[in-house]
Amino acid sequence: MALRNIVIEGDPVLGKIAKEVKDVNDHVREIIDDMTETMRHAQGIGLAAPQIGVLRRLVVIELGDQLYELVNPRIVEQDGDQFEEEACLSVPGMAGRVHRPAWVKVEALDRNGQPVTYEGTELLARAFCHELDHLDGILYDSKAEEMRSTEDDEYEDLEDEAEEAAAEEKAE
Ligand code: ZN
């Protein structure tokens, strides 16, 4: 396994349509393993192959202790609506709210080329939609509303902490 560089918004590879995987072989499994390692290292919950510059229809998602390894995934059914905040390892320091289905059903192949079906709601449904969009060259910020900087949040948090510390000092 090896860490790969995560491509950042502005790189044309993120706007391209990824190609279907014809043969789920050792080379593909190596890419999947690299994607998982890279996602974990970046503390993300999902990564699509174009984000490491590989134009193949591969996605990894990890939520809780469940790792989803998806080859040629497609959303075959969906229902409802949710409007929650998303962020992306390729769009660092930002977040924005996106309309997504409340429930999706995904069909894919696993790392051995066997068909798998997953259903997801809430965060898992958002992750499926977000990562599958990457395979079609779509970044979430093109669909998002209320885009905001998350770096400001951290700054405010630090400011709050500094104020709290100052207040405590006065109190003592
Ligand atoms: Zn993303």
mmCIF file of C-alpha atoms and ligand atoms in Angstrom:
data_model
loop_
_atom_site.group_PDB
_atom_site.id
_atom_site.type_symbol
_atom_site.label_atom_id
_atom_site.label_comp_id
_atom_site.label_asym_id
_atom_site.label_seq_id
_atom_site.Cartn_x
_atom_site.Cartn_y
_atom_site.Cartn_z
ATOM 1 C CA MET A 1 0.000 0.000 0.000
ATOM 2 C CA ALA A 2 1.088 3.533 -0.636
ATOM 3 C CA LEU A 3 -0.147 7.004 0.107
ATOM 4 C CA ARG A 4 -1.199 8.940 -2.990
ATOM 5 C CA ASN A 5 -1.425 12.692 -3.440
ATOM 6 C CA ILE A 6 -4.960 14.070 -3.259
ATOM 7 C CA VAL A 7 -5.775 16.267 -6.251
ATOM 8 C CA ILE A 8 -7.187 19.685 -5.363
ATOM 9 C CA GLU A 9 -10.009 21.570 -7.104
ATOM 10 C CA GLY A 10 -8.695 23.362 -10.176
ATOM 11 C CA ASP A 11 -6.960 20.243 -11.523
ATOM 12 C CA PRO A 12 -8.759 19.265 -14.761
ATOM 13 C CA VAL A 13 -8.759 15.548 -13.811
ATOM 14 C CA LEU A 14 -11.527 16.275 -11.281
ATOM 15 C CA GLY A 15 -13.836 17.426 -14.086
ATOM 16 C CA LYS A 16 -13.474 14.324 -16.249
ATOM 17 C CA ILE A 17 -15.677 11.243 -16.556
ATOM 18 C CA ALA A 18 -13.951 8.196 -15.067
ATOM 19 C CA LYS A 19 -13.778 5.009 -17.151
ATOM 20 C CA GLU A 20 -15.486 1.755 -16.255
ATOM 21 C CA VAL A 21 -13.242 -0.966 -14.795
ATOM 22 C CA LYS A 22 -13.296 -3.950 -17.192
ATOM 23 C CA ASP A 23 -11.306 -6.413 -15.120
ATOM 24 C CA VAL A 24 -11.063 -6.349 -11.318
ATOM 25 C CA ASN A 25 -7.467 -7.552 -11.114
ATOM 26 C CA ASP A 26 -4.527 -7.148 -8.722
ATOM 27 C CA HIS A 27 -3.698 -3.742 -10.174
ATOM 28 C CA VAL A 28 -7.230 -2.515 -9.392
ATOM 29 C CA ARG A 29 -7.039 -3.988 -5.876
ATOM 30 C CA GLU A 30 -3.761 -2.127 -5.344
ATOM 31 C CA ILE A 31 -5.398 1.163 -6.344
ATOM 32 C CA ILE A 32 -8.319 0.439 -3.967
ATOM 33 C CA ASP A 33 -5.895 -0.274 -1.100
ATOM 34 C CA ASP A 34 -3.957 2.916 -1.831
ATOM 35 C CA MET A 35 -7.219 4.875 -1.869
ATOM 36 C CA THR A 36 -8.210 3.447 1.533
ATOM 37 C CA GLU A 37 -4.817 4.274 3.023
ATOM 38 C CA THR A 38 -4.907 7.793 1.548
ATOM 39 C CA MET A 39 -8.476 8.391 2.793
ATOM 40 C CA ARG A 40 -7.602 7.245 6.315
ATOM 41 C CA HIS A 41 -4.439 9.324 6.387
ATOM 42 C CA ALA A 42 -6.432 12.420 5.363
ATOM 43 C CA GLN A 43 -9.129 11.549 7.926
ATOM 44 C CA GLY A 44 -11.816 11.481 5.247
ATOM 45 C CA ILE A 45 -14.852 9.219 5.086
ATOM 46 C CA GLY A 46 -14.771 8.755 1.330
ATOM 47 C CA LEU A 47 -12.480 8.975 -1.675
ATOM 48 C CA ALA A 48 -13.009 8.502 -5.405
ATOM 49 C CA ALA A 49 -10.215 7.432 -7.772
ATOM 50 C CA PRO A 50 -10.165 10.740 -9.747
ATOM 51 C CA GLN A 51 -9.162 12.426 -6.460
ATOM 52 C CA ILE A 52 -5.827 10.603 -6.694
ATOM 53 C CA GLY A 53 -5.617 11.312 -10.422
ATOM 54 C CA VAL A 54 -6.852 7.863 -11.545
ATOM 55 C CA LEU A 55 -9.742 8.061 -14.027
ATOM 56 C CA ARG A 56 -11.363 4.751 -13.097
ATOM 57 C CA ARG A 57 -14.796 4.138 -11.543
ATOM 58 C CA LEU A 58 -13.540 3.246 -8.045
ATOM 59 C CA VAL A 59 -14.785 4.566 -4.685
ATOM 60 C CA VAL A 60 -13.948 3.819 -1.068
ATOM 61 C CA ILE A 61 -16.094 4.929 1.866
ATOM 62 C CA GLU A 62 -15.492 4.180 5.540
ATOM 63 C CA LEU A 63 -18.091 4.850 8.198
ATOM 64 C CA GLY A 64 -17.752 3.412 11.661
ATOM 65 C CA ASP A 65 -16.000 0.085 11.177
ATOM 66 C CA GLN A 66 -17.557 -0.608 7.765
ATOM 67 C CA LEU A 67 -15.330 -0.169 4.713
ATOM 68 C CA TYR A 68 -17.127 -0.002 1.361
ATOM 69 C CA GLU A 69 -14.968 -0.786 -1.683
ATOM 70 C CA LEU A 70 -16.968 -0.015 -4.808
ATOM 71 C CA VAL A 71 -16.041 -0.863 -8.395
ATOM 72 C CA ASN A 72 -18.264 0.611 -11.129
ATOM 73 C CA PRO A 73 -20.875 1.761 -8.579
ATOM 74 C CA ARG A 74 -24.248 3.129 -9.664
ATOM 75 C CA ILE A 75 -27.267 4.432 -7.814
ATOM 76 C CA VAL A 76 -30.160 2.210 -8.908
ATOM 77 C CA GLU A 77 -32.888 3.558 -6.603
ATOM 78 C CA GLN A 78 -33.350 6.629 -4.461
ATOM 79 C CA ASP A 79 -36.045 8.254 -2.380
ATOM 80 C CA GLY A 80 -36.722 11.362 -0.312
ATOM 81 C CA ASP A 81 -34.586 14.423 0.254
ATOM 82 C CA GLN A 82 -32.033 15.639 2.762
ATOM 83 C CA PHE A 83 -30.163 18.941 2.867
ATOM 84 C CA GLU A 84 -27.026 18.641 4.956
ATOM 85 C CA GLU A 85 -23.496 19.971 4.996
ATOM 86 C CA GLU A 86 -20.725 18.268 3.019
ATOM 87 C CA ALA A 87 -17.012 18.771 2.652
ATOM 88 C CA CYS A 88 -14.437 17.274 0.305
ATOM 89 C CA LEU A 89 -10.756 16.365 0.589
ATOM 90 C CA SER A 90 -10.291 17.995 -2.845
ATOM 91 C CA VAL A 91 -11.877 21.261 -1.652
ATOM 92 C CA PRO A 92 -9.991 21.851 1.586
ATOM 93 C CA GLY A 93 -11.185 24.298 4.210
ATOM 94 C CA MET A 94 -14.730 24.599 2.841
ATOM 95 C CA ALA A 95 -18.180 23.159 3.527
ATOM 96 C CA GLY A 96 -21.613 23.646 2.024
ATOM 97 C CA ARG A 97 -25.124 22.197 2.115
ATOM 98 C CA VAL A 98 -26.295 19.953 -0.717
ATOM 99 C CA HIS A 99 -29.694 18.460 -1.573
ATOM 100 C CA ARG A 100 -29.337 14.672 -1.711
ATOM 101 C CA PRO A 101 -31.763 11.752 -1.611
ATOM 102 C CA ALA A 102 -32.633 10.595 1.923
ATOM 103 C CA TRP A 103 -32.134 6.974 0.836
ATOM 104 C CA VAL A 104 -30.147 5.390 -1.981
ATOM 105 C CA LYS A 105 -29.527 1.871 -3.213
ATOM 106 C CA VAL A 106 -26.146 1.283 -4.841
ATOM 107 C CA GLU A 107 -25.049 -1.626 -7.008
ATOM 108 C CA ALA A 108 -21.350 -2.226 -7.595
ATOM 109 C CA LEU A 109 -18.692 -4.899 -7.813
ATOM 110 C CA ASP A 110 -16.524 -5.660 -4.805
ATOM 111 C CA ARG A 111 -12.723 -6.035 -4.812
ATOM 112 C CA ASN A 112 -13.098 -9.589 -6.161
ATOM 113 C CA GLY A 113 -15.409 -8.584 -9.001
ATOM 114 C CA GLN A 114 -18.511 -9.971 -7.271
ATOM 115 C CA PRO A 115 -21.782 -7.998 -7.395
ATOM 116 C CA VAL A 116 -22.742 -6.203 -4.179
ATOM 117 C CA THR A 117 -25.743 -4.063 -3.207
ATOM 118 C CA TYR A 118 -25.766 -1.479 -0.447
ATOM 119 C CA GLU A 119 -28.486 0.762 0.911
ATOM 120 C CA GLY A 120 -27.746 3.956 2.808
ATOM 121 C CA THR A 121 -29.542 6.759 4.613
ATOM 122 C CA GLU A 122 -28.302 9.981 6.216
ATOM 123 C CA LEU A 123 -24.501 10.337 6.068
ATOM 124 C CA LEU A 124 -23.977 7.087 4.133
ATOM 125 C CA ALA A 125 -26.470 8.175 1.456
ATOM 126 C CA ARG A 126 -24.686 11.523 1.185
ATOM 127 C CA ALA A 127 -21.306 9.801 0.925
ATOM 128 C CA PHE A 128 -22.523 7.468 -1.849
ATOM 129 C CA CYS A 129 -23.914 10.432 -3.817
ATOM 130 C CA HIS A 130 -20.896 12.677 -3.222
ATOM 131 C CA GLU A 131 -18.326 10.032 -4.192
ATOM 132 C CA LEU A 132 -20.275 8.761 -7.210
ATOM 133 C CA ASP A 133 -20.545 12.355 -8.448
ATOM 134 C CA HIS A 134 -16.720 12.462 -8.497
ATOM 135 C CA LEU A 135 -16.778 9.632 -11.073
ATOM 136 C CA ASP A 136 -18.795 11.900 -13.369
ATOM 137 C CA GLY A 137 -16.504 14.869 -12.858
ATOM 138 C CA ILE A 138 -18.862 16.660 -10.473
ATOM 139 C CA LEU A 139 -17.644 18.374 -7.308
ATOM 140 C CA TYR A 140 -20.186 18.969 -4.543
ATOM 141 C CA ASP A 141 -19.500 22.707 -4.456
ATOM 142 C CA SER A 142 -21.102 23.059 -7.898
ATOM 143 C CA LYS A 143 -24.392 21.906 -6.270
ATOM 144 C CA ALA A 144 -23.921 23.389 -2.807
ATOM 145 C CA GLU A 145 -25.644 26.278 -1.120
ATOM 146 C CA GLU A 146 -24.350 28.280 1.814
ATOM 147 C CA MET A 147 -20.696 27.519 1.021
ATOM 148 C CA ARG A 148 -18.533 28.612 3.903
ATOM 149 C CA SER A 149 -14.973 28.447 5.093
ATOM 150 C CA THR A 150 -14.369 25.905 7.839
ATOM 151 C CA GLU A 151 -11.018 27.541 8.557
ATOM 152 C CA ASP A 152 -12.960 30.488 9.992
ATOM 153 C CA ASP A 153 -14.663 28.050 12.376
ATOM 154 C CA GLU A 154 -11.335 26.862 13.691
ATOM 155 C CA TYR A 155 -10.162 30.441 14.003
ATOM 156 C CA GLU A 156 -13.303 31.373 15.931
ATOM 157 C CA ASP A 157 -12.876 28.318 18.125
ATOM 158 C CA LEU A 158 -9.316 29.386 18.917
ATOM 159 C CA GLU A 159 -10.510 32.920 19.558
ATOM 160 C CA ASP A 160 -13.197 31.632 21.921
ATOM 161 C CA GLU A 161 -10.642 29.522 23.743
ATOM 162 C CA ALA A 162 -8.328 32.521 24.082
ATOM 163 C CA GLU A 163 -11.205 34.634 25.424
ATOM 164 C CA GLU A 164 -12.166 31.898 27.851
ATOM 165 C CA ALA A 165 -8.577 31.610 29.062
ATOM 166 C CA ALA A 166 -8.395 35.386 29.526
ATOM 167 C CA ALA A 167 -11.696 35.373 31.439
ATOM 168 C CA GLU A 168 -10.462 32.580 33.664
ATOM 169 C CA GLU A 169 -7.289 34.490 34.374
ATOM 170 C CA LYS A 170 -9.321 37.540 35.432
ATOM 171 C CA ALA A 171 -11.509 35.372 37.632
ATOM 172 C CA GLU A 172 -8.513 33.923 39.456
HETATM 173 ZN ZN ZN B 1 -15.223 14.804 -2.557
#
